[in-house]
């Protein structure tokens, strides 16, 4: 890996740590700005960002051990005897992807029965998607990678169906502004999740670039940016949605003009 490629991954991982860590802190400090029934969603969102930040610390340390500096600044970073462990990402996703869906349902403050109907469909499918994708990530052989990739795609498609069809049915009675923000949340998830199968397919494309250092840099960059969008940005949008609903339900308490008074 060239010094430029190393610096790219190094800086992107650093960006991910900062984005996720301070988004978690912001959400925890801001939860009192929303009505009590929406605060669980904000706390879960902060937990998601915190879990991700922790795993990015592990990835960052592992990356530095796997590709130590050369004799000079411009020297290549040669892979050491410490393997770069992609498993950190999958452990993170196994925990955070189901929680992303939990916070999405929690912020809607639906009835207990409606929430449970959505969660029993979303959470197992999300966990299954990650579990099925991991064996394919471990191999560079085309056949097994394709098989596990296809198997992982099936629960992914089911998740999209529930989010875009099943969730819509649960939004009756919500204001147009709330429905529009929920629509944005779903598209953010779709756009960010779409990065993962593309990066997963790099070894299948082959060639010196996609199977070598260039593909590694693109994969780590893509995964990191997608995580920032799907967790940090998504968490901010969850908070914004909770604020909108809080203002609609009680503008006297949660209107913008009363923010400073509540903080004091």
PDB file of N, CA and C in Angstrom, residues 127-228:
ATOM      1  N   UNK A 127     -30.341  -9.156  11.463  1.00  0.00           N
ATOM      2  CA  UNK A 127     -29.275 -10.005  12.008  1.00  0.00           C
ATOM      3  C   UNK A 127     -28.899 -11.105  11.017  1.00  0.00           C
ATOM      4  N   UNK A 128     -29.899 -11.690  10.375  1.00  0.00           N
ATOM      5  CA  UNK A 128     -29.644 -12.757   9.407  1.00  0.00           C
ATOM      6  C   UNK A 128     -28.859 -12.231   8.205  1.00  0.00           C
ATOM      7  N   UNK A 129     -29.155 -11.034   7.775  1.00  0.00           N
ATOM      8  CA  UNK A 129     -28.440 -10.427   6.654  1.00  0.00           C
ATOM      9  C   UNK A 129     -26.949 -10.322   6.958  1.00  0.00           C
ATOM     10  N   UNK A 130     -26.598  -9.890   8.156  1.00  0.00           N
ATOM     11  CA  UNK A 130     -25.192  -9.731   8.528  1.00  0.00           C
ATOM     12  C   UNK A 130     -24.516 -11.087   8.695  1.00  0.00           C
ATOM     13  N   UNK A 131     -25.183 -12.009   9.364  1.00  0.00           N
ATOM     14  CA  UNK A 131     -24.606 -13.333   9.610  1.00  0.00           C
ATOM     15  C   UNK A 131     -24.311 -14.050   8.294  1.00  0.00           C
ATOM     16  N   UNK A 132     -25.212 -13.954   7.345  1.00  0.00           N
ATOM     17  CA  UNK A 132     -25.020 -14.637   6.065  1.00  0.00           C
ATOM     18  C   UNK A 132     -23.952 -13.961   5.203  1.00  0.00           C
ATOM     19  N   UNK A 133     -23.729 -12.687   5.398  1.00  0.00           N
ATOM     20  CA  UNK A 133     -22.727 -11.992   4.605  1.00  0.00           C
ATOM     21  C   UNK A 133     -21.309 -12.245   5.069  1.00  0.00           C
ATOM     22  N   UNK A 134     -21.130 -12.552   6.346  1.00  0.00           N
ATOM     23  CA  UNK A 134     -19.780 -12.673   6.897  1.00  0.00           C
ATOM     24  C   UNK A 134     -18.962 -13.810   6.286  1.00  0.00           C
ATOM     25  N   UNK A 135     -19.503 -15.037   6.122  1.00  0.00           N
ATOM     26  CA  UNK A 135     -18.676 -16.096   5.513  1.00  0.00           C
ATOM     27  C   UNK A 135     -18.186 -15.723   4.113  1.00  0.00           C
ATOM     28  N   UNK A 136     -18.993 -14.991   3.361  1.00  0.00           N
ATOM     29  CA  UNK A 136     -18.559 -14.569   2.038  1.00  0.00           C
ATOM     30  C   UNK A 136     -17.440 -13.559   2.088  1.00  0.00           C
ATOM     31  N   UNK A 137     -17.435 -12.740   3.126  1.00  0.00           N
ATOM     32  CA  UNK A 137     -16.373 -11.736   3.273  1.00  0.00           C
ATOM     33  C   UNK A 137     -15.029 -12.392   3.561  1.00  0.00           C
ATOM     34  N   UNK A 138     -15.054 -13.581   4.156  1.00  0.00           N
ATOM     35  CA  UNK A 138     -13.823 -14.238   4.558  1.00  0.00           C
ATOM     36  C   UNK A 138     -13.108 -14.942   3.417  1.00  0.00           C
ATOM     37  N   UNK A 139     -13.785 -15.149   2.302  1.00  0.00           N
ATOM     38  CA  UNK A 139     -13.198 -15.900   1.199  1.00  0.00           C
ATOM     39  C   UNK A 139     -13.056 -15.040  -0.049  1.00  0.00           C
ATOM     40  N   UNK A 140     -12.051 -15.345  -0.840  1.00  0.00           N
ATOM     41  CA  UNK A 140     -11.865 -14.686  -2.134  1.00  0.00           C
ATOM     42  C   UNK A 140     -12.301 -15.590  -3.285  1.00  0.00           C
ATOM     43  N   UNK A 141     -12.746 -16.800  -2.963  1.00  0.00           N
ATOM     44  CA  UNK A 141     -13.217 -17.730  -3.994  1.00  0.00           C
ATOM     45  C   UNK A 141     -14.565 -17.266  -4.513  1.00  0.00           C
ATOM     46  N   UNK A 142     -14.706 -17.264  -5.824  1.00  0.00           N
ATOM     47  CA  UNK A 142     -15.895 -16.698  -6.453  1.00  0.00           C
ATOM     48  C   UNK A 142     -17.173 -17.424  -6.051  1.00  0.00           C
ATOM     49  N   UNK A 143     -17.159 -18.753  -6.121  1.00  0.00           N
ATOM     50  CA  UNK A 143     -18.378 -19.519  -5.850  1.00  0.00           C
ATOM     51  C   UNK A 143     -18.958 -19.263  -4.470  1.00  0.00           C
ATOM     52  N   UNK A 144     -18.203 -19.532  -3.405  1.00  0.00           N
ATOM     53  CA  UNK A 144     -18.735 -19.295  -2.058  1.00  0.00           C
ATOM     54  C   UNK A 144     -19.115 -17.841  -1.813  1.00  0.00           C
ATOM     55  N   UNK A 145     -18.317 -16.908  -2.353  1.00  0.00           N
ATOM     56  CA  UNK A 145     -18.624 -15.490  -2.136  1.00  0.00           C
ATOM     57  C   UNK A 145     -19.957 -15.116  -2.774  1.00  0.00           C
ATOM     58  N   UNK A 146     -20.211 -15.638  -3.972  1.00  0.00           N
ATOM     59  CA  UNK A 146     -21.479 -15.358  -4.649  1.00  0.00           C
ATOM     60  C   UNK A 146     -22.641 -15.990  -3.887  1.00  0.00           C
ATOM     61  N   UNK A 147     -22.470 -17.231  -3.451  1.00  0.00           N
ATOM     62  CA  UNK A 147     -23.557 -17.938  -2.758  1.00  0.00           C
ATOM     63  C   UNK A 147     -23.943 -17.207  -1.475  1.00  0.00           C
ATOM     64  N   UNK A 148     -22.935 -16.869  -0.658  1.00  0.00           N
ATOM     65  CA  UNK A 148     -23.239 -16.180   0.594  1.00  0.00           C
ATOM     66  C   UNK A 148     -23.769 -14.773   0.336  1.00  0.00           C
ATOM     67  N   UNK A 149     -23.281 -14.141  -0.731  1.00  0.00           N
ATOM     68  CA  UNK A 149     -23.785 -12.816  -1.079  1.00  0.00           C
ATOM     69  C   UNK A 149     -25.255 -12.843  -1.464  1.00  0.00           C
ATOM     70  N   UNK A 150     -25.642 -13.855  -2.238  1.00  0.00           N
ATOM     71  CA  UNK A 150     -27.048 -13.995  -2.647  1.00  0.00           C
ATOM     72  C   UNK A 150     -27.917 -14.294  -1.431  1.00  0.00           C
ATOM     73  N   UNK A 151     -27.443 -15.197  -0.568  1.00  0.00           N
ATOM     74  CA  UNK A 151     -28.215 -15.530   0.634  1.00  0.00           C
ATOM     75  C   UNK A 151     -28.400 -14.306   1.527  1.00  0.00           C
ATOM     76  N   UNK A 152     -27.362 -13.490   1.627  1.00  0.00           N
ATOM     77  CA  UNK A 152     -27.460 -12.275   2.442  1.00  0.00           C
ATOM     78  C   UNK A 152     -28.397 -11.249   1.823  1.00  0.00           C
ATOM     79  N   UNK A 153     -28.516 -11.269   0.509  1.00  0.00           N
ATOM     80  CA  UNK A 153     -29.375 -10.306  -0.183  1.00  0.00           C
ATOM     81  C   UNK A 153     -30.853 -10.573   0.068  1.00  0.00           C
ATOM     82  N   UNK A 154     -31.215 -11.826   0.299  1.00  0.00           N
ATOM     83  CA  UNK A 154     -32.631 -12.165   0.487  1.00  0.00           C
ATOM     84  C   UNK A 154     -33.237 -11.452   1.702  1.00  0.00           C
ATOM     85  N   UNK A 155     -32.635 -11.535   2.887  1.00  0.00           N
ATOM     86  CA  UNK A 155     -33.198 -10.753   4.009  1.00  0.00           C
ATOM     87  C   UNK A 155     -33.090  -9.246   3.787  1.00  0.00           C
ATOM     88  N   UNK A 156     -32.076  -8.797   3.019  1.00  0.00           N
ATOM     89  CA  UNK A 156     -31.960  -7.378   2.702  1.00  0.00           C
ATOM     90  C   UNK A 156     -33.173  -6.905   1.910  1.00  0.00           C
ATOM     91  N   UNK A 157     -33.578  -7.675   0.915  1.00  0.00           N
ATOM     92  CA  UNK A 157     -34.757  -7.319   0.114  1.00  0.00           C
ATOM     93  C   UNK A 157     -36.022  -7.355   0.968  1.00  0.00           C
ATOM     94  N   UNK A 158     -36.080  -8.317   1.887  1.00  0.00           N
ATOM     95  CA  UNK A 158     -37.236  -8.388   2.779  1.00  0.00           C
ATOM     96  C   UNK A 158     -37.302  -7.156   3.676  1.00  0.00           C
ATOM     97  N   UNK A 159     -36.143  -6.708   4.174  1.00  0.00           N
ATOM     98  CA  UNK A 159     -36.098  -5.492   4.989  1.00  0.00           C
ATOM     99  C   UNK A 159     -36.635  -4.293   4.221  1.00  0.00           C
ATOM    100  N   UNK A 160     -36.224  -4.167   2.964  1.00  0.00           N
ATOM    101  CA  UNK A 160     -36.697  -3.047   2.156  1.00  0.00           C
ATOM    102  C   UNK A 160     -38.209  -3.120   1.976  1.00  0.00           C
ATOM    103  N   UNK A 161     -38.726  -4.316   1.788  1.00  0.00           N
ATOM    104  CA  UNK A 161     -40.175  -4.483   1.626  1.00  0.00           C
ATOM    105  C   UNK A 161     -40.911  -4.015   2.885  1.00  0.00           C
ATOM    106  N   UNK A 162     -40.419  -4.422   4.056  1.00  0.00           N
ATOM    107  CA  UNK A 162     -41.083  -4.034   5.309  1.00  0.00           C
ATOM    108  C   UNK A 162     -40.979  -2.528   5.515  1.00  0.00           C
ATOM    109  N   UNK A 163     -39.798  -1.960   5.232  1.00  0.00           N
ATOM    110  CA  UNK A 163     -39.589  -0.527   5.451  1.00  0.00           C
ATOM    111  C   UNK A 163     -40.431   0.330   4.518  1.00  0.00           C
ATOM    112  N   UNK A 164     -40.589  -0.102   3.267  1.00  0.00           N
ATOM    113  CA  UNK A 164     -41.280   0.735   2.291  1.00  0.00           C
ATOM    114  C   UNK A 164     -42.753   0.373   2.113  1.00  0.00           C
ATOM    115  N   UNK A 165     -43.142  -0.814   2.550  1.00  0.00           N
ATOM    116  CA  UNK A 165     -44.547  -1.216   2.408  1.00  0.00           C
ATOM    117  C   UNK A 165     -45.200  -1.367   3.781  1.00  0.00           C
ATOM    118  N   UNK A 166     -44.619  -2.230   4.615  1.00  0.00           N
ATOM    119  CA  UNK A 166     -45.212  -2.473   5.927  1.00  0.00           C
ATOM    120  C   UNK A 166     -45.203  -1.242   6.819  1.00  0.00           C
ATOM    121  N   UNK A 167     -44.102  -0.479   6.788  1.00  0.00           N
ATOM    122  CA  UNK A 167     -44.005   0.700   7.636  1.00  0.00           C
ATOM    123  C   UNK A 167     -44.975   1.786   7.193  1.00  0.00           C
ATOM    124  N   UNK A 168     -45.210   1.885   5.893  1.00  0.00           N
ATOM    125  CA  UNK A 168     -46.130   2.903   5.377  1.00  0.00           C
ATOM    126  C   UNK A 168     -47.529   2.725   5.955  1.00  0.00           C
ATOM    127  N   UNK A 169     -47.944   1.487   6.116  1.00  0.00           N
ATOM    128  CA  UNK A 169     -49.279   1.213   6.648  1.00  0.00           C
ATOM    129  C   UNK A 169     -49.416   1.652   8.107  1.00  0.00           C
ATOM    130  N   UNK A 170     -48.274   1.744   8.803  1.00  0.00           N
ATOM    131  CA  UNK A 170     -48.308   2.127  10.220  1.00  0.00           C
ATOM    132  C   UNK A 170     -48.253   3.633  10.415  1.00  0.00           C
ATOM    133  N   UNK A 171     -48.193   4.397   9.325  1.00  0.00           N
ATOM    134  CA  UNK A 171     -48.012   5.847   9.431  1.00  0.00           C
ATOM    135  C   UNK A 171     -49.309   6.625   9.273  1.00  0.00           C
ATOM    136  N   UNK A 172     -50.423   5.935   9.228  1.00  0.00           N
ATOM    137  CA  UNK A 172     -51.702   6.629   9.089  1.00  0.00           C
ATOM    138  C   UNK A 172     -51.926   7.544  10.295  1.00  0.00           C
ATOM    139  N   UNK A 173     -52.330   8.751  10.025  1.00  0.00           N
ATOM    140  CA  UNK A 173     -52.561   9.724  11.082  1.00  0.00           C
ATOM    141  C   UNK A 173     -51.386  10.639  11.343  1.00  0.00           C
ATOM    142  N   UNK A 174     -50.222  10.339  10.770  1.00  0.00           N
ATOM    143  CA  UNK A 174     -49.062  11.215  10.931  1.00  0.00           C
ATOM    144  C   UNK A 174     -49.188  12.418   9.996  1.00  0.00           C
ATOM    145  N   UNK A 175     -48.615  13.537  10.395  1.00  0.00           N
ATOM    146  CA  UNK A 175     -48.689  14.751   9.580  1.00  0.00           C
ATOM    147  C   UNK A 175     -47.842  14.597   8.325  1.00  0.00           C
ATOM    148  N   UNK A 176     -48.138  15.400   7.286  1.00  0.00           N
ATOM    149  CA  UNK A 176     -47.327  15.339   6.059  1.00  0.00           C
ATOM    150  C   UNK A 176     -45.846  15.588   6.310  1.00  0.00           C
ATOM    151  N   UNK A 177     -45.528  16.498   7.230  1.00  0.00           N
ATOM    152  CA  UNK A 177     -44.124  16.781   7.523  1.00  0.00           C
ATOM    153  C   UNK A 177     -43.433  15.567   8.138  1.00  0.00           C
ATOM    154  N   UNK A 178     -44.108  14.898   9.053  1.00  0.00           N
ATOM    155  CA  UNK A 178     -43.543  13.709   9.679  1.00  0.00           C
ATOM    156  C   UNK A 178     -43.380  12.594   8.655  1.00  0.00           C
ATOM    157  N   UNK A 179     -44.387  12.419   7.806  1.00  0.00           N
ATOM    158  CA  UNK A 179     -44.308  11.371   6.780  1.00  0.00           C
ATOM    159  C   UNK A 179     -43.160  11.642   5.815  1.00  0.00           C
ATOM    160  N   UNK A 180     -42.939  12.908   5.480  1.00  0.00           N
ATOM    161  CA  UNK A 180     -41.844  13.258   4.570  1.00  0.00           C
ATOM    162  C   UNK A 180     -40.494  12.954   5.217  1.00  0.00           C
ATOM    163  N   UNK A 181     -40.353  13.249   6.506  1.00  0.00           N
ATOM    164  CA  UNK A 181     -39.091  12.979   7.192  1.00  0.00           C
ATOM    165  C   UNK A 181     -38.845  11.479   7.312  1.00  0.00           C
ATOM    166  N   UNK A 182     -39.898  10.710   7.551  1.00  0.00           N
ATOM    167  CA  UNK A 182     -39.751   9.254   7.614  1.00  0.00           C
ATOM    168  C   UNK A 182     -39.350   8.709   6.249  1.00  0.00           C
ATOM    169  N   UNK A 183     -39.908   9.273   5.197  1.00  0.00           N
ATOM    170  CA  UNK A 183     -39.513   8.869   3.852  1.00  0.00           C
ATOM    171  C   UNK A 183     -38.026   9.127   3.628  1.00  0.00           C
ATOM    172  N   UNK A 184     -37.533  10.268   4.089  1.00  0.00           N
ATOM    173  CA  UNK A 184     -36.106  10.583   3.966  1.00  0.00           C
ATOM    174  C   UNK A 184     -35.249   9.570   4.726  1.00  0.00           C
ATOM    175  N   UNK A 185     -35.722   9.161   5.910  1.00  0.00           N
ATOM    176  CA  UNK A 185     -34.983   8.169   6.688  1.00  0.00           C
ATOM    177  C   UNK A 185     -34.834   6.863   5.915  1.00  0.00           C
ATOM    178  N   UNK A 186     -35.908   6.441   5.285  1.00  0.00           N
ATOM    179  CA  UNK A 186     -35.849   5.183   4.547  1.00  0.00           C
ATOM    180  C   UNK A 186     -34.907   5.265   3.366  1.00  0.00           C
ATOM    181  N   UNK A 187     -34.920   6.402   2.663  1.00  0.00           N
ATOM    182  CA  UNK A 187     -34.033   6.547   1.507  1.00  0.00           C
ATOM    183  C   UNK A 187     -32.582   6.648   1.934  1.00  0.00           C
ATOM    184  N   UNK A 188     -32.328   7.259   3.099  1.00  0.00           N
ATOM    185  CA  UNK A 188     -30.966   7.315   3.630  1.00  0.00           C
ATOM    186  C   UNK A 188     -30.455   5.904   3.907  1.00  0.00           C
ATOM    187  N   UNK A 189     -31.289   5.081   4.517  1.00  0.00           N
ATOM    188  CA  UNK A 189     -30.894   3.704   4.776  1.00  0.00           C
ATOM    189  C   UNK A 189     -30.625   2.959   3.479  1.00  0.00           C
ATOM    190  N   UNK A 190     -31.504   3.111   2.503  1.00  0.00           N
ATOM    191  CA  UNK A 190     -31.326   2.414   1.228  1.00  0.00           C
ATOM    192  C   UNK A 190     -30.034   2.848   0.543  1.00  0.00           C
ATOM    193  N   UNK A 191     -29.767   4.154   0.516  1.00  0.00           N
ATOM    194  CA  UNK A 191     -28.571   4.668  -0.153  1.00  0.00           C
ATOM    195  C   UNK A 191     -27.301   4.192   0.548  1.00  0.00           C
ATOM    196  N   UNK A 192     -27.290   4.249   1.887  1.00  0.00           N
ATOM    197  CA  UNK A 192     -26.081   3.853   2.613  1.00  0.00           C
ATOM    198  C   UNK A 192     -25.885   2.340   2.594  1.00  0.00           C
ATOM    199  N   UNK A 193     -26.952   1.582   2.758  1.00  0.00           N
ATOM    200  CA  UNK A 193     -26.839   0.128   2.711  1.00  0.00           C
ATOM    201  C   UNK A 193     -26.426  -0.360   1.329  1.00  0.00           C
ATOM    202  N   UNK A 194     -26.760   0.411   0.284  1.00  0.00           N
ATOM    203  CA  UNK A 194     -26.400   0.007  -1.065  1.00  0.00           C
ATOM    204  C   UNK A 194     -24.904  -0.005  -1.315  1.00  0.00           C
ATOM    205  N   UNK A 195     -24.142   0.704  -0.482  1.00  0.00           N
ATOM    206  CA  UNK A 195     -22.680   0.735  -0.633  1.00  0.00           C
ATOM    207  C   UNK A 195     -22.072  -0.619  -0.280  1.00  0.00           C
ATOM    208  N   UNK A 196     -22.629  -1.306   0.717  1.00  0.00           N
ATOM    209  CA  UNK A 196     -22.021  -2.526   1.226  1.00  0.00           C
ATOM    210  C   UNK A 196     -21.947  -3.640   0.180  1.00  0.00           C
ATOM    211  N   UNK A 197     -23.035  -3.960  -0.538  1.00  0.00           N
ATOM    212  CA  UNK A 197     -22.906  -5.024  -1.550  1.00  0.00           C
ATOM    213  C   UNK A 197     -21.971  -4.654  -2.694  1.00  0.00           C
ATOM    214  N   UNK A 198     -21.862  -3.362  -3.002  1.00  0.00           N
ATOM    215  CA  UNK A 198     -20.928  -2.948  -4.058  1.00  0.00           C
ATOM    216  C   UNK A 198     -19.490  -3.222  -3.621  1.00  0.00           C
ATOM    217  N   UNK A 199     -19.157  -2.813  -2.394  1.00  0.00           N
ATOM    218  CA  UNK A 199     -17.810  -3.064  -1.875  1.00  0.00           C
ATOM    219  C   UNK A 199     -17.558  -4.564  -1.716  1.00  0.00           C
ATOM    220  N   UNK A 200     -18.584  -5.298  -1.309  1.00  0.00           N
ATOM    221  CA  UNK A 200     -18.476  -6.751  -1.146  1.00  0.00           C
ATOM    222  C   UNK A 200     -18.114  -7.428  -2.469  1.00  0.00           C
ATOM    223  N   UNK A 201     -18.566  -6.832  -3.578  1.00  0.00           N
ATOM    224  CA  UNK A 201     -18.371  -7.450  -4.899  1.00  0.00           C
ATOM    225  C   UNK A 201     -17.016  -7.155  -5.517  1.00  0.00           C
ATOM    226  N   UNK A 202     -16.207  -6.295  -4.908  1.00  0.00           N
ATOM    227  CA  UNK A 202     -14.913  -5.938  -5.505  1.00  0.00           C
ATOM    228  C   UNK A 202     -14.049  -7.150  -5.842  1.00  0.00           C
ATOM    229  N   UNK A 203     -13.867  -8.107  -4.917  1.00  0.00           N
ATOM    230  CA  UNK A 203     -13.040  -9.281  -5.260  1.00  0.00           C
ATOM    231  C   UNK A 203     -13.622 -10.100  -6.411  1.00  0.00           C
ATOM    232  N   UNK A 204     -14.934 -10.028  -6.609  1.00  0.00           N
ATOM    233  CA  UNK A 204     -15.547 -10.757  -7.719  1.00  0.00           C
ATOM    234  C   UNK A 204     -15.231 -10.098  -9.053  1.00  0.00           C
ATOM    235  N   UNK A 205     -15.063  -8.768  -9.038  1.00  0.00           N
ATOM    236  CA  UNK A 205     -14.714  -8.048 -10.261  1.00  0.00           C
ATOM    237  C   UNK A 205     -13.308  -8.428 -10.699  1.00  0.00           C
ATOM    238  N   UNK A 206     -12.424  -8.598  -9.718  1.00  0.00           N
ATOM    239  CA  UNK A 206     -11.065  -9.042 -10.001  1.00  0.00           C
ATOM    240  C   UNK A 206     -10.183  -7.940 -10.547  1.00  0.00           C
ATOM    241  N   UNK A 207      -9.050  -8.337 -11.100  1.00  0.00           N
ATOM    242  CA  UNK A 207      -8.092  -7.371 -11.616  1.00  0.00           C
ATOM    243  C   UNK A 207      -7.151  -6.891 -10.534  1.00  0.00           C
ATOM    244  N   UNK A 208      -6.061  -6.287 -10.951  1.00  0.00           N
ATOM    245  CA  UNK A 208      -5.058  -5.818 -10.001  1.00  0.00           C
ATOM    246  C   UNK A 208      -5.596  -4.724  -9.086  1.00  0.00           C
ATOM    247  N   UNK A 209      -6.484  -3.886  -9.633  1.00  0.00           N
ATOM    248  CA  UNK A 209      -6.970  -2.769  -8.823  1.00  0.00           C
ATOM    249  C   UNK A 209      -7.970  -3.245  -7.775  1.00  0.00           C
ATOM    250  N   UNK A 210      -9.056  -3.878  -8.204  1.00  0.00           N
ATOM    251  CA  UNK A 210     -10.124  -4.243  -7.279  1.00  0.00           C
ATOM    252  C   UNK A 210      -9.714  -5.345  -6.308  1.00  0.00           C
ATOM    253  N   UNK A 211      -8.780  -6.182  -6.699  1.00  0.00           N
ATOM    254  CA  UNK A 211      -8.332  -7.245  -5.805  1.00  0.00           C
ATOM    255  C   UNK A 211      -7.091  -6.862  -5.015  1.00  0.00           C
ATOM    256  N   UNK A 212      -6.536  -5.680  -5.300  1.00  0.00           N
ATOM    257  CA  UNK A 212      -5.302  -5.261  -4.636  1.00  0.00           C
ATOM    258  C   UNK A 212      -5.520  -4.107  -3.681  1.00  0.00           C
ATOM    259  N   UNK A 213      -4.473  -3.296  -3.545  1.00  0.00           N
ATOM    260  CA  UNK A 213      -4.508  -2.191  -2.589  1.00  0.00           C
ATOM    261  C   UNK A 213      -5.571  -1.170  -2.945  1.00  0.00           C
ATOM    262  N   UNK A 214      -5.762  -0.897  -4.244  1.00  0.00           N
ATOM    263  CA  UNK A 214      -6.779   0.075  -4.645  1.00  0.00           C
ATOM    264  C   UNK A 214      -8.170  -0.343  -4.219  1.00  0.00           C
ATOM    265  N   UNK A 215      -8.477  -1.626  -4.390  1.00  0.00           N
ATOM    266  CA  UNK A 215      -9.781  -2.126  -3.958  1.00  0.00           C
ATOM    267  C   UNK A 215      -9.938  -2.069  -2.458  1.00  0.00           C
ATOM    268  N   UNK A 216      -8.853  -2.346  -1.727  1.00  0.00           N
ATOM    269  CA  UNK A 216      -8.896  -2.268  -0.261  1.00  0.00           C
ATOM    270  C   UNK A 216      -9.211  -0.847   0.186  1.00  0.00           C
ATOM    271  N   UNK A 217      -8.545   0.132  -0.429  1.00  0.00           N
ATOM    272  CA  UNK A 217      -8.773   1.534  -0.066  1.00  0.00           C
ATOM    273  C   UNK A 217     -10.209   1.934  -0.366  1.00  0.00           C
ATOM    274  N   UNK A 218     -10.706   1.572  -1.545  1.00  0.00           N
ATOM    275  CA  UNK A 218     -12.090   1.904  -1.906  1.00  0.00           C
ATOM    276  C   UNK A 218     -13.075   1.246  -0.956  1.00  0.00           C
ATOM    277  N   UNK A 219     -12.799  -0.003  -0.598  1.00  0.00           N
ATOM    278  CA  UNK A 219     -13.717  -0.733   0.289  1.00  0.00           C
ATOM    279  C   UNK A 219     -13.775  -0.097   1.659  1.00  0.00           C
ATOM    280  N   UNK A 220     -12.616   0.211   2.230  1.00  0.00           N
ATOM    281  CA  UNK A 220     -12.599   0.819   3.561  1.00  0.00           C
ATOM    282  C   UNK A 220     -13.207   2.219   3.542  1.00  0.00           C
ATOM    283  N   UNK A 221     -12.949   2.963   2.475  1.00  0.00           N
ATOM    284  CA  UNK A 221     -13.524   4.302   2.352  1.00  0.00           C
ATOM    285  C   UNK A 221     -15.035   4.221   2.216  1.00  0.00           C
ATOM    286  N   UNK A 222     -15.492   3.311   1.346  1.00  0.00           N
ATOM    287  CA  UNK A 222     -16.933   3.157   1.138  1.00  0.00           C
ATOM    288  C   UNK A 222     -17.654   2.706   2.392  1.00  0.00           C
ATOM    289  N   UNK A 223     -17.101   1.702   3.070  1.00  0.00           N
ATOM    290  CA  UNK A 223     -17.712   1.227   4.309  1.00  0.00           C
ATOM    291  C   UNK A 223     -17.792   2.350   5.348  1.00  0.00           C
ATOM    292  N   UNK A 224     -16.716   3.114   5.473  1.00  0.00           N
ATOM    293  CA  UNK A 224     -16.655   4.153   6.511  1.00  0.00           C
ATOM    294  C   UNK A 224     -17.649   5.274   6.238  1.00  0.00           C
ATOM    295  N   UNK A 225     -17.698   5.734   4.989  1.00  0.00           N
ATOM    296  CA  UNK A 225     -18.644   6.805   4.648  1.00  0.00           C
ATOM    297  C   UNK A 225     -20.077   6.319   4.807  1.00  0.00           C
ATOM    298  N   UNK A 226     -20.331   5.075   4.394  1.00  0.00           N
ATOM    299  CA  UNK A 226     -21.674   4.518   4.548  1.00  0.00           C
ATOM    300  C   UNK A 226     -22.060   4.430   6.018  1.00  0.00           C
ATOM    301  N   UNK A 227     -21.115   4.072   6.888  1.00  0.00           N
ATOM    302  CA  UNK A 227     -21.404   4.002   8.318  1.00  0.00           C
ATOM    303  C   UNK A 227     -21.678   5.384   8.898  1.00  0.00           C
ATOM    304  N   UNK A 228     -20.936   6.389   8.441  1.00  0.00           N
ATOM    305  CA  UNK A 228     -21.188   7.752   8.913  1.00  0.00           C
ATOM    306  C   UNK A 228     -22.597   8.190   8.543  1.00  0.00           C
TER     307      UNK A 228
END
